Structures are given as C-alpha cells and as structure tokens.
Short mmCIF file of C-alpha atoms in Angstrom, two decimals:
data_model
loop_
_atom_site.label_atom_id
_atom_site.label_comp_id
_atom_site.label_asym_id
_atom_site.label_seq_id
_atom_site.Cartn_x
_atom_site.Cartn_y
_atom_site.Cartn_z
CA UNK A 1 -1.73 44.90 -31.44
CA UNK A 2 -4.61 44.86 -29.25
CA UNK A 3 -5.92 42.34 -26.97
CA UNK A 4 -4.48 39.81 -24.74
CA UNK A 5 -1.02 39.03 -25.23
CA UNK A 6 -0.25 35.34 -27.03
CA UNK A 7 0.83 33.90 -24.00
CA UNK A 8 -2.78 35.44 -22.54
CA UNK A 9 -4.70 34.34 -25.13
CA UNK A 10 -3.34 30.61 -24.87
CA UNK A 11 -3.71 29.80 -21.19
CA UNK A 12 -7.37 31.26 -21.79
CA UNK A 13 -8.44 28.67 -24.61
CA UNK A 14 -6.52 26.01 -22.46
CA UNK A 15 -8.81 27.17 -19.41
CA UNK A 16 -11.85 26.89 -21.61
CA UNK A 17 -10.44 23.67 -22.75
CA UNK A 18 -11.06 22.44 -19.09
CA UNK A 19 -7.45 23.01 -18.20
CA UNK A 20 -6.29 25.44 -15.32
CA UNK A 21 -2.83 26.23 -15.44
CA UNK A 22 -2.81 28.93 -13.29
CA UNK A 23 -4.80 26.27 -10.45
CA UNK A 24 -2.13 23.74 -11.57
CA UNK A 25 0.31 26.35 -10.28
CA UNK A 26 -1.00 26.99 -7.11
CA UNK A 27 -1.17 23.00 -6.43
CA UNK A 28 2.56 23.27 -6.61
CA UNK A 29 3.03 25.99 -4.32
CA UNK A 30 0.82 24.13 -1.83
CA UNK A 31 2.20 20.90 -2.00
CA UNK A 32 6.06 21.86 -1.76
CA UNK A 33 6.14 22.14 2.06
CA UNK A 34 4.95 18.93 2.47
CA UNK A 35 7.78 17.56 -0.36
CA UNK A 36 10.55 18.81 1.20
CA UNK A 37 9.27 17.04 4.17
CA UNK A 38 10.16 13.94 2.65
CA UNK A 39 13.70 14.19 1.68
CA UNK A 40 16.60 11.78 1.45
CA UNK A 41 20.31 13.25 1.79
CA UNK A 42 21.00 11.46 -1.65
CA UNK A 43 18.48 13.99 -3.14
CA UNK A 44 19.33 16.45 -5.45
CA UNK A 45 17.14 20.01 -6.10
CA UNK A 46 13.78 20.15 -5.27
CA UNK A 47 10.39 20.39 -7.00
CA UNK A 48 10.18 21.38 -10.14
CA UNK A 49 12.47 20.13 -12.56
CA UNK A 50 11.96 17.84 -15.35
CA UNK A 51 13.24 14.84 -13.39
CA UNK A 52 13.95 13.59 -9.72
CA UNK A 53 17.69 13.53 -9.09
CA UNK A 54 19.45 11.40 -6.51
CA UNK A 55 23.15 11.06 -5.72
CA UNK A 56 23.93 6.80 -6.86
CA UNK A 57 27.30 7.30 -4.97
CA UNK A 58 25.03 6.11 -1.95
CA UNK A 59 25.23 2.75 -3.62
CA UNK A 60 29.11 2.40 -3.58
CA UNK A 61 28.88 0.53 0.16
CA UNK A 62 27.42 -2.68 -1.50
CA UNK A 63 29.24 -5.13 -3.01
CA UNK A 64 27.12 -6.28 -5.56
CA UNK A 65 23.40 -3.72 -5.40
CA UNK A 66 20.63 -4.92 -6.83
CA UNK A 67 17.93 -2.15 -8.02
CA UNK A 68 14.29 -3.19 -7.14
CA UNK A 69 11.62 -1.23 -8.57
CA UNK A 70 7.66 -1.41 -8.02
CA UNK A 71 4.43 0.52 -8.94
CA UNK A 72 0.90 0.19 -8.10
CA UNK A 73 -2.64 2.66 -7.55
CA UNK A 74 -4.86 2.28 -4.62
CA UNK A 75 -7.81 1.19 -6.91
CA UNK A 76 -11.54 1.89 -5.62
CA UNK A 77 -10.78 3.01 -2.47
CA UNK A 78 -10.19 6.18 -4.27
CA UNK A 79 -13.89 6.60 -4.74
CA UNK A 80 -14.98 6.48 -0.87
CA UNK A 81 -12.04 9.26 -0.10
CA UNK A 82 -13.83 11.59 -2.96
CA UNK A 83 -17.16 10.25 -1.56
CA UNK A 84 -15.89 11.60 2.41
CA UNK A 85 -14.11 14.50 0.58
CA UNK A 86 -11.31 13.34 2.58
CA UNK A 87 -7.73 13.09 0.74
CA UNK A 88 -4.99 13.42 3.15
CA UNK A 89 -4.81 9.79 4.23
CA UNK A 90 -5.00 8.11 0.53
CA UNK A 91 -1.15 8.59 -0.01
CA UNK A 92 -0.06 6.16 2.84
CA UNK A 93 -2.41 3.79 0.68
CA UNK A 94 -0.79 4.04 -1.96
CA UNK A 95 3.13 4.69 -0.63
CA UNK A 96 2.47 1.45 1.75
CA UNK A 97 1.22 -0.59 -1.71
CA UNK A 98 5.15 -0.07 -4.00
CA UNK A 99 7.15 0.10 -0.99
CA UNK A 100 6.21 -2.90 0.94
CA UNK A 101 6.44 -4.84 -2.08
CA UNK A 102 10.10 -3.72 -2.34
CA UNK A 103 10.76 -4.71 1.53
CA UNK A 104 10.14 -8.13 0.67
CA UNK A 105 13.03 -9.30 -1.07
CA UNK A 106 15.01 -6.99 1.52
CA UNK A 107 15.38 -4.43 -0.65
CA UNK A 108 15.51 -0.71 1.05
CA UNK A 109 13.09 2.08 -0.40
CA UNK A 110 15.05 5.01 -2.20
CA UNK A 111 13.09 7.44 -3.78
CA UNK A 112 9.28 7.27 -4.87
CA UNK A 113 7.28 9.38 -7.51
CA UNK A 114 3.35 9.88 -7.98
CA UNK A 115 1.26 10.41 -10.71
CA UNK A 116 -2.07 11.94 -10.11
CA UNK A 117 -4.89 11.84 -12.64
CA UNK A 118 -7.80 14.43 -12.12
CA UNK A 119 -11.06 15.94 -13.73
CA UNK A 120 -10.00 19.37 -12.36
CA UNK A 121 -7.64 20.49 -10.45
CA UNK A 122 -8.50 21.48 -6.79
CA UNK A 123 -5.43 23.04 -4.98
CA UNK A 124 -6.18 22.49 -2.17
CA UNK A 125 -7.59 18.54 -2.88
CA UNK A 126 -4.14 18.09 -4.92
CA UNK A 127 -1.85 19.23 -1.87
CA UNK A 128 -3.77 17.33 0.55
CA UNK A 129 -3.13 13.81 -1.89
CA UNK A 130 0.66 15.14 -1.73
CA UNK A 131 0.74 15.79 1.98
CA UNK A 132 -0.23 12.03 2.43
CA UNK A 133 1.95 10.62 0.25
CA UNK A 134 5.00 12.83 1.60
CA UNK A 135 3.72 11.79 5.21
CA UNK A 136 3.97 8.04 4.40
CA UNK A 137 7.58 8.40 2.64
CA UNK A 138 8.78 9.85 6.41
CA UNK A 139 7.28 6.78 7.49
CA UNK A 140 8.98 4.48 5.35
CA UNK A 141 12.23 6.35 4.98
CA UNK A 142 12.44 7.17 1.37
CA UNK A 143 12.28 10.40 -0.65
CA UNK A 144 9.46 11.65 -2.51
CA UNK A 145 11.55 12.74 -5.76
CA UNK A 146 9.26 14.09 -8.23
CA UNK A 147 5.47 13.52 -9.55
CA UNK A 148 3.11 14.74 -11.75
CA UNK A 149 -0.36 16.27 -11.68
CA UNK A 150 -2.21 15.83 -15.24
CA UNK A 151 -5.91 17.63 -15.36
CA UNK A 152 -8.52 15.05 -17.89
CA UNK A 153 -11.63 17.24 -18.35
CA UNK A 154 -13.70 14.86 -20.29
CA UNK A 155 -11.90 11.56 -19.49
CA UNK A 156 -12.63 12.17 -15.65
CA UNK A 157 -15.48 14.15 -13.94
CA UNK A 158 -14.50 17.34 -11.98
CA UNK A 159 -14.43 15.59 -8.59
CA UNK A 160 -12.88 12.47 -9.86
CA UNK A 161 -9.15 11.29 -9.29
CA UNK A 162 -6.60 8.54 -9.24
CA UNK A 163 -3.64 8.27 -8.04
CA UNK A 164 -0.42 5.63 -8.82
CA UNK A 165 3.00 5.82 -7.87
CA UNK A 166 6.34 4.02 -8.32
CA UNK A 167 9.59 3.20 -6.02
CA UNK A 168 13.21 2.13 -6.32
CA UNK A 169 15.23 0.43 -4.02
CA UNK A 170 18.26 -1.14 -3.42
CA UNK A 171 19.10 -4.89 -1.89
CA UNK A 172 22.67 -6.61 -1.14
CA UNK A 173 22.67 -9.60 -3.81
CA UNK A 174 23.74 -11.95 -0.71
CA UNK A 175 21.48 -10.52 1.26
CA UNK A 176 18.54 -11.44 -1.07
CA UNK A 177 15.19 -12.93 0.48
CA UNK A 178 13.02 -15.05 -1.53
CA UNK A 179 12.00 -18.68 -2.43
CA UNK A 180 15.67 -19.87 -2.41
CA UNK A 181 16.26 -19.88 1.34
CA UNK A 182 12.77 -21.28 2.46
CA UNK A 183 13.55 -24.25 4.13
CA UNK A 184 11.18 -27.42 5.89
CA UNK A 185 10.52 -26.05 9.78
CA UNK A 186 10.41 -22.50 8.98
CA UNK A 187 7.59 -20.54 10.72
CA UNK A 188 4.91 -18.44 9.31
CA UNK A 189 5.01 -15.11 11.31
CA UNK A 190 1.86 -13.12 10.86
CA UNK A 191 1.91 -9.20 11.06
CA UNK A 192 -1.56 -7.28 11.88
CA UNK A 193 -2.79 -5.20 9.23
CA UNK A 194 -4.55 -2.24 9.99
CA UNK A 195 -7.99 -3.39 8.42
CA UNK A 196 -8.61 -3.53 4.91
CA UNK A 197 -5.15 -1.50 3.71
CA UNK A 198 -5.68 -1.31 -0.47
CA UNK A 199 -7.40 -4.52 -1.70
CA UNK A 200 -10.63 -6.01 -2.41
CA UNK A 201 -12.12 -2.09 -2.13
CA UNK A 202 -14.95 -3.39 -5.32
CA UNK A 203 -16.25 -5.80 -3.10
CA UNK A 204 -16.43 -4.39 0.42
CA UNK A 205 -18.20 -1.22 -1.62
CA UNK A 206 -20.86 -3.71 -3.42
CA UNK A 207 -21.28 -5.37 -0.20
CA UNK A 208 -22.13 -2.74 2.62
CA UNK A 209 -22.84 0.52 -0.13
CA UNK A 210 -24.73 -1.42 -3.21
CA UNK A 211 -22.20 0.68 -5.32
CA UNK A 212 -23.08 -1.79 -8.11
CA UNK A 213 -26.09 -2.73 -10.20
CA UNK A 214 -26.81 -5.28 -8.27
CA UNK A 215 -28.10 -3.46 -4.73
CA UNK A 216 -26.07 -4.60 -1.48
CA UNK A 217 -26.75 -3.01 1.87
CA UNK A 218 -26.81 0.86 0.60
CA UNK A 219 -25.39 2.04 3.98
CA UNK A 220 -24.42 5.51 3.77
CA UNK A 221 -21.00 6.66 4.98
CA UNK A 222 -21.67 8.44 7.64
CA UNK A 223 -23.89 5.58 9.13
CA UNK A 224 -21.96 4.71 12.70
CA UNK A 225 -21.43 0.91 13.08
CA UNK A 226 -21.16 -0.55 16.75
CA UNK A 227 -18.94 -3.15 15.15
CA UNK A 228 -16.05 -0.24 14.25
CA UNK A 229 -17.57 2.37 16.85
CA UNK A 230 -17.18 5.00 14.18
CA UNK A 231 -18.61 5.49 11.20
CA UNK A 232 -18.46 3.49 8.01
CA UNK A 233 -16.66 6.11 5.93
CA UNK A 234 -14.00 6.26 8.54
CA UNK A 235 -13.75 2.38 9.14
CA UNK A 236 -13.39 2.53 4.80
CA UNK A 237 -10.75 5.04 4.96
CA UNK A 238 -8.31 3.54 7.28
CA UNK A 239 -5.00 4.03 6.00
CA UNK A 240 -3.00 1.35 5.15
CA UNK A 241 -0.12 0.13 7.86
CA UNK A 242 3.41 0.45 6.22
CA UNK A 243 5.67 -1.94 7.37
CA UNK A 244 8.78 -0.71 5.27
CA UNK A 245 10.61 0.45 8.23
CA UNK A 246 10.01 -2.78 11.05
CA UNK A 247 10.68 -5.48 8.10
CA UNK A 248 14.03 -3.92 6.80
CA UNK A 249 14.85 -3.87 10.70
CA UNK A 250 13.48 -7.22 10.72
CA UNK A 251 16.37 -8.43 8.27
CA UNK A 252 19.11 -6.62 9.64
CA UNK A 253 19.01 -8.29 12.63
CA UNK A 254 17.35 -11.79 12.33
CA UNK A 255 17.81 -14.39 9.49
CA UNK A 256 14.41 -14.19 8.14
CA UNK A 257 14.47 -16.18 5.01
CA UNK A 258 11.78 -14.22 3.32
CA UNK A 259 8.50 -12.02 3.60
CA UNK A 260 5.25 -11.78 1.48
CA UNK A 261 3.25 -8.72 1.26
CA UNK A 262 -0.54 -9.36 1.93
CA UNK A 263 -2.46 -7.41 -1.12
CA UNK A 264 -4.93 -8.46 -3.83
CA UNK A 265 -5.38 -12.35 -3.50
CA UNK A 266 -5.75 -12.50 0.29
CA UNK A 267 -3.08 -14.16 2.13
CA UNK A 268 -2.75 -17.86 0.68
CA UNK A 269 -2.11 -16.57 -3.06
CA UNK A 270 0.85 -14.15 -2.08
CA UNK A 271 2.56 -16.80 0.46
CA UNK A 272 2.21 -18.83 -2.29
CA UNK A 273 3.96 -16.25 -4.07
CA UNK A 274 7.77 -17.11 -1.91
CA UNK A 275 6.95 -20.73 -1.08
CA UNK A 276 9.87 -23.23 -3.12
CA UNK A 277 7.42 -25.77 -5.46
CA UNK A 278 9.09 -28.40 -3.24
CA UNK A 279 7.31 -27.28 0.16
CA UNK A 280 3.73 -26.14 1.29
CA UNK A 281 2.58 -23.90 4.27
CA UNK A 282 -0.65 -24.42 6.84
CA UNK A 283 -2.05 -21.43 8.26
CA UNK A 284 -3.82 -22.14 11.78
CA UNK A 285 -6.94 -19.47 11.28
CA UNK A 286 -7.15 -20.08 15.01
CA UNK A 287 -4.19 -17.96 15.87
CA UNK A 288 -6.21 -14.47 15.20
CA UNK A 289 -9.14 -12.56 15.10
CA UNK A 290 -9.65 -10.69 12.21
CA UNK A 291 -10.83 -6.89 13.06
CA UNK A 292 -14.46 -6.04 12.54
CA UNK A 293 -14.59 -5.07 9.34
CA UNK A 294 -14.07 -8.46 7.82
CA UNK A 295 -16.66 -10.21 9.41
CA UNK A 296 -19.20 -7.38 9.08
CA UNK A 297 -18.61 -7.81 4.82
CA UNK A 298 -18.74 -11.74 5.53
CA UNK A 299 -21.93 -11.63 7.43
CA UNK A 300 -23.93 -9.08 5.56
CA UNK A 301 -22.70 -10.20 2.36
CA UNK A 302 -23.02 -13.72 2.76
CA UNK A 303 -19.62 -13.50 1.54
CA UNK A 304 -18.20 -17.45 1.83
CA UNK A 305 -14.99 -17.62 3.38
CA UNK A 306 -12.87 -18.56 0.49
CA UNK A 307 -14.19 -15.68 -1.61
CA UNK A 308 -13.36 -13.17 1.65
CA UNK A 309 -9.78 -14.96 1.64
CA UNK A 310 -8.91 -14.66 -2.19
CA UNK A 311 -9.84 -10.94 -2.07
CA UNK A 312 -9.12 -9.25 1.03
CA UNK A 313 -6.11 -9.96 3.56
CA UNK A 314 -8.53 -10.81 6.60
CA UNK A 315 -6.43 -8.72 9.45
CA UNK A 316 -2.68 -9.86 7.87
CA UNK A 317 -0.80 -6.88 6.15
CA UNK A 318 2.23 -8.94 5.91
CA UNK A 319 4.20 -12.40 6.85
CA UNK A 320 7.97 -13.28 7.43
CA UNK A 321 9.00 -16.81 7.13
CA UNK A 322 11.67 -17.45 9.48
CA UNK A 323 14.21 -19.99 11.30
CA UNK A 324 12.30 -21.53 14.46
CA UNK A 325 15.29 -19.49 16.39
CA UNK A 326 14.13 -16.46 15.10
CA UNK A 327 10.86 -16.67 16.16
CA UNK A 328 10.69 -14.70 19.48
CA UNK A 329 13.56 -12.27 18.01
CA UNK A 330 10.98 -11.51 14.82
CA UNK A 331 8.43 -11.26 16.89
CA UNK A 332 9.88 -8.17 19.47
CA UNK A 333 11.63 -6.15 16.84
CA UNK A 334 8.45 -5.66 15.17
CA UNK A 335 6.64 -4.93 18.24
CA UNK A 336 9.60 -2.33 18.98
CA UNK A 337 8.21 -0.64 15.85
CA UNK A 338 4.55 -1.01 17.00
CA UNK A 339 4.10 -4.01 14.96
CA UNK A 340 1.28 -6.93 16.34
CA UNK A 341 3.07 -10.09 15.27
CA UNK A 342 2.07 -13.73 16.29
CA UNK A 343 3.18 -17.29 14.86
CA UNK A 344 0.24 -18.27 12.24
CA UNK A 345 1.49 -21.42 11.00
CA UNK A 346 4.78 -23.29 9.48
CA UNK A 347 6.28 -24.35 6.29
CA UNK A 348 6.79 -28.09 5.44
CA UNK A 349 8.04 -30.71 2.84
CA UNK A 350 5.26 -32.04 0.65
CA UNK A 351 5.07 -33.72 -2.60
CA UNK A 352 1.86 -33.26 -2.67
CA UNK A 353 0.86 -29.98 -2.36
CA UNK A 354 4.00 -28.73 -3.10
CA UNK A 355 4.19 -24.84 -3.66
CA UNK A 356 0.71 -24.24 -1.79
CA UNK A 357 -0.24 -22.44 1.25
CA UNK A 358 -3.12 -24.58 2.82
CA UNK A 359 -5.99 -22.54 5.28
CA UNK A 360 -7.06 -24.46 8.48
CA UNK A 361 -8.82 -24.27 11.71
CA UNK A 362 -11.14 -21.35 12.16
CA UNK A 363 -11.16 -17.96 13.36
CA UNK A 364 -12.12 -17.44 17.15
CA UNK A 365 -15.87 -16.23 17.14
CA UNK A 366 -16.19 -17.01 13.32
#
C-alpha cells in the first residue's frame, strides 16, 4: 500500500484538525523535571499513567482520618499572564487557591492534580504552567500526582488558556477546626496577603485596563506605577502567598479554633463563613495598611469601599481565630515561616448580629 501508514495518516488529519499530538508530546517531556520535583514518599510511578497513585497506608497513624478535597481555577488573572506572556508564576495561583482552602479545617495537603485547557499547545508555555504549579506544591508540601493537558482549537484561541486544579487532604476528626470551637473572646488574627492573590481579577482589569465595554483607565501593562515601583503587569501578576505550610504549623502547636481563607467575597463574607450563628466578629480596619494596589483600584475607580471589600481581600490572604493565650504564640510561628501577622479584631456574643463579621474604623491614610 502506498502512502503514509494509518497511524501517519491519523495524527495528520488530527493536526489539521487543530490538534498536535506530537507538540502534546513534547509538553510532557518538558514538564516531567519539574513533576518529579514535587513528589511525596506516598507516591507511586511517575508521569504518565492513566491515574495518580499514592500509598493510603500513610493514613493508618490517625485514629479516625477525615479526607478533605477542594478544586478551584485562577479565573481572569489568566488573561494578564497570556497578555505579559508570562506563565511560570500562575501555578502558585492556582495551587495556593485548593490547598489553602483545605488548611482551614486543619486538614494536611496530599496530592494535587491540574487540568489545563488550551487553544494550542505551546511546549514550552505548557511546561512553564507545570513548573509553577510543581514549584508551589514544594511550597505547600504536597505531591503533584497527575494532570492533564487538553488542546480546544475552536473553543479557545491559539494563545488562550485556563487552568484548574484539585487537592486531597487528610485531617484528625478531633483535631477538626471549624464553627464548633469558636468561642466569645477569641481573637481575629490577620495574615498579610501578598496583594491581590486570585480574586476580584474582572474588576481590577475593568478598572486600571478598560478590559470591558465600558472604558476604565486603559493603562497598558508595561506602564510603571510609582505606587508599586514596577510596572503594572508585574504588580497584576504577583503570585499568590500560600500559607499551607505556616497554618498546619499553626495548629500543631497552638489551639487555634479555626481559620478562613480570604478569596472571592473579600474578608467579611469568608469569616462569616466559620463564625457560630450565635456570635459576630469586628474587624478594626485601623490595624493595617492595605498594599498599593488596593487603593490605586479604589481611587481611580471610584471604587466605594464596600464594593472593594466584597470583591477583593484588601491586603488579608488569610485569618486564624484563636484563644486570647494564643495570640503572641500565633503570631511568631507564622512569622517563623515569613508570615506578617497582626491582631485585626475579636469575636463576640451577639443576638443581634449573630453569625456576621462587622467592618470598622478605617485604614491608616485611607
């Protein structure tokens, strides 16, 4: 027979289809350095099979494990790192969204897979997504199991990618945090984020790029601002702070009763999120300075303050809610792991607004 073999003759319509598996290929062989960077003892094989693997004997020194599982994307922030062509720092955006959500109820990060959604695949741009999500698992001490790269040609442009991922961890049932063991007194301990993290990325882009119908400031990127003394694209494409690591240290040795990670909603709605229906919280706004970046999309937006607040976290990435003795011992195990950490408010019994986290004071400067 002449011509191509089948097999040939296949991945050719596939590649005029829009779909490289021969570029899919060479992703792969990029990316797996970075993988087996970010292994776990418990995990079995490598890259490549159908699914992740990981040895469940680790489990047998609980008593009673509980499995805690999240996923989440990194949403529009996706668009400034294709914008920058910048895509090795958009994995700890979206490792730091599923596995600080775990951390909160105590629970320990396992094992995480990605999915990655593209117009085309770019080797290169593929391996450099991996690298930073590999990176981020060092950071927060779980494995990067498995994933999967699926080329859209016609859903998504060439250039065009998102990115999602999911975690599993593993808490002590008695060692639970949560609602249950807030109690009248506690205190509100505030952790710095490291600017805008993962949230409120559709607003900040309206604001200062006019990324929407309706105008905004149409600053480019690479337009330095005083305020950040560097350039917007690089203020944009901060990478989010994972606290994984300092919180699970956090709980192993202090009583914290529980945590709330700072994400979509601002701060009030997710405190709300661990506060008993019996008790409310007040926030002094007084007690920080959010960074730059906030007030620039306040002031330039004329964004009002409880908009800014019920989108983006306003310089907190995270809170623990703690015993008034465990206060100062919160507060220097988190700065052992590099951690900013201050007391922001307290938690106390009200009928009234029971359940609610109430915002008061100001901001210094604000």
């Amino acid at each position: 027979m002449n011509g191509a073999p089948v097999a040939d003759q296949h991945e050719n319509a596939y590649a005029a289809a829009g779909v490289s598996i021969e570029a899919a290929d060479r992703a792969i062989d990029l990316m797996k350095g970075w993988v087996d960077k970010a292994r776990r003892p418990e995990m079995i094989g490598g890259l490549g099979g159908f699914a992740g693997l990981f040895d469940a004997t680790a489990l047998t020194r609980y008593e009673q494990p509980l499995l805690a599982t999240s996923t989440d994307g990194v949403g529009t922030k996706v668009a400034v790192a294709q914008a920058m062509d910048v895509h090795d720092t958009i994995g700890f955006d979206l490792v730091g969204m599923v596995v600080d959500d775990l951390v909160v109820c105590g629970a320990e990060p396992l094992f995480m897979t990605d999915y990655i959604a593209t117009g085309r695949v770019v080797p290169e741009r593929i391996a450099a997504i991996v690298k930073g999500i590999a990176e981020a698992c060092v950071v927060a001490g779980c494995a990067l199991i498995g994933g999967e790269t699926a080329e859209h040609p016609g859903l998504l442009e060439p250039d065009e990618y998102d990115v999602a991922g999911a975690t599993t961890g593993v808490v002590e049932a008695s060692k639970l945090l949560g609602p249950g063991r807030v109690r009248p007194g506690d205190v509100v301990v505030a952790m710095e984020s490291s600017g805008l993290h993962s949230n409120g990325y559709s607003l900040v882009r309206h604001v200062l790029l006019g990324d929407t119908a309706d105008g905004g400031a149409q600053w480019a990127l690479d337009r330095h601002v005083d305020d950040f003394g560097r350039s917007l694209g690089e203020e944009l494409l901060e990478p989010t702070r994972i606290y994984a690591k300092a919180c699970l240290d956090v709980a192993a040795r202090t009583r914290v009763h529980a945590m709330s990670h700072v994400t979509g909603g601002g701060l009030a709605a997710n405190l709300e999120r661990v506060m008993p229906v019996e008790l409310s919280a007040r926030i002094d706004r007084s007690t920080w300075t959010p960074q730059p970046v906030f007030d620039v999309v306040r002031r330039v937006g004329e964004v009002s303050q409880p908009d800014l607040e019920a989108t983006l976290n306003c310089g907190v990435g995270m809170v623990a809610l703690t015993g008034a003795d465990e206060v100062n011992a919160t507060i220097e195990v988190l700065a052992g792991h590099g951690v900013r950490a201050w007391v922001a408010g307290e938690v106390r019994a009200d009928d009234v607004n029971g359940g609610r986290v109430l915002m008061e004071g100001q901001h210094p400067g604000w």
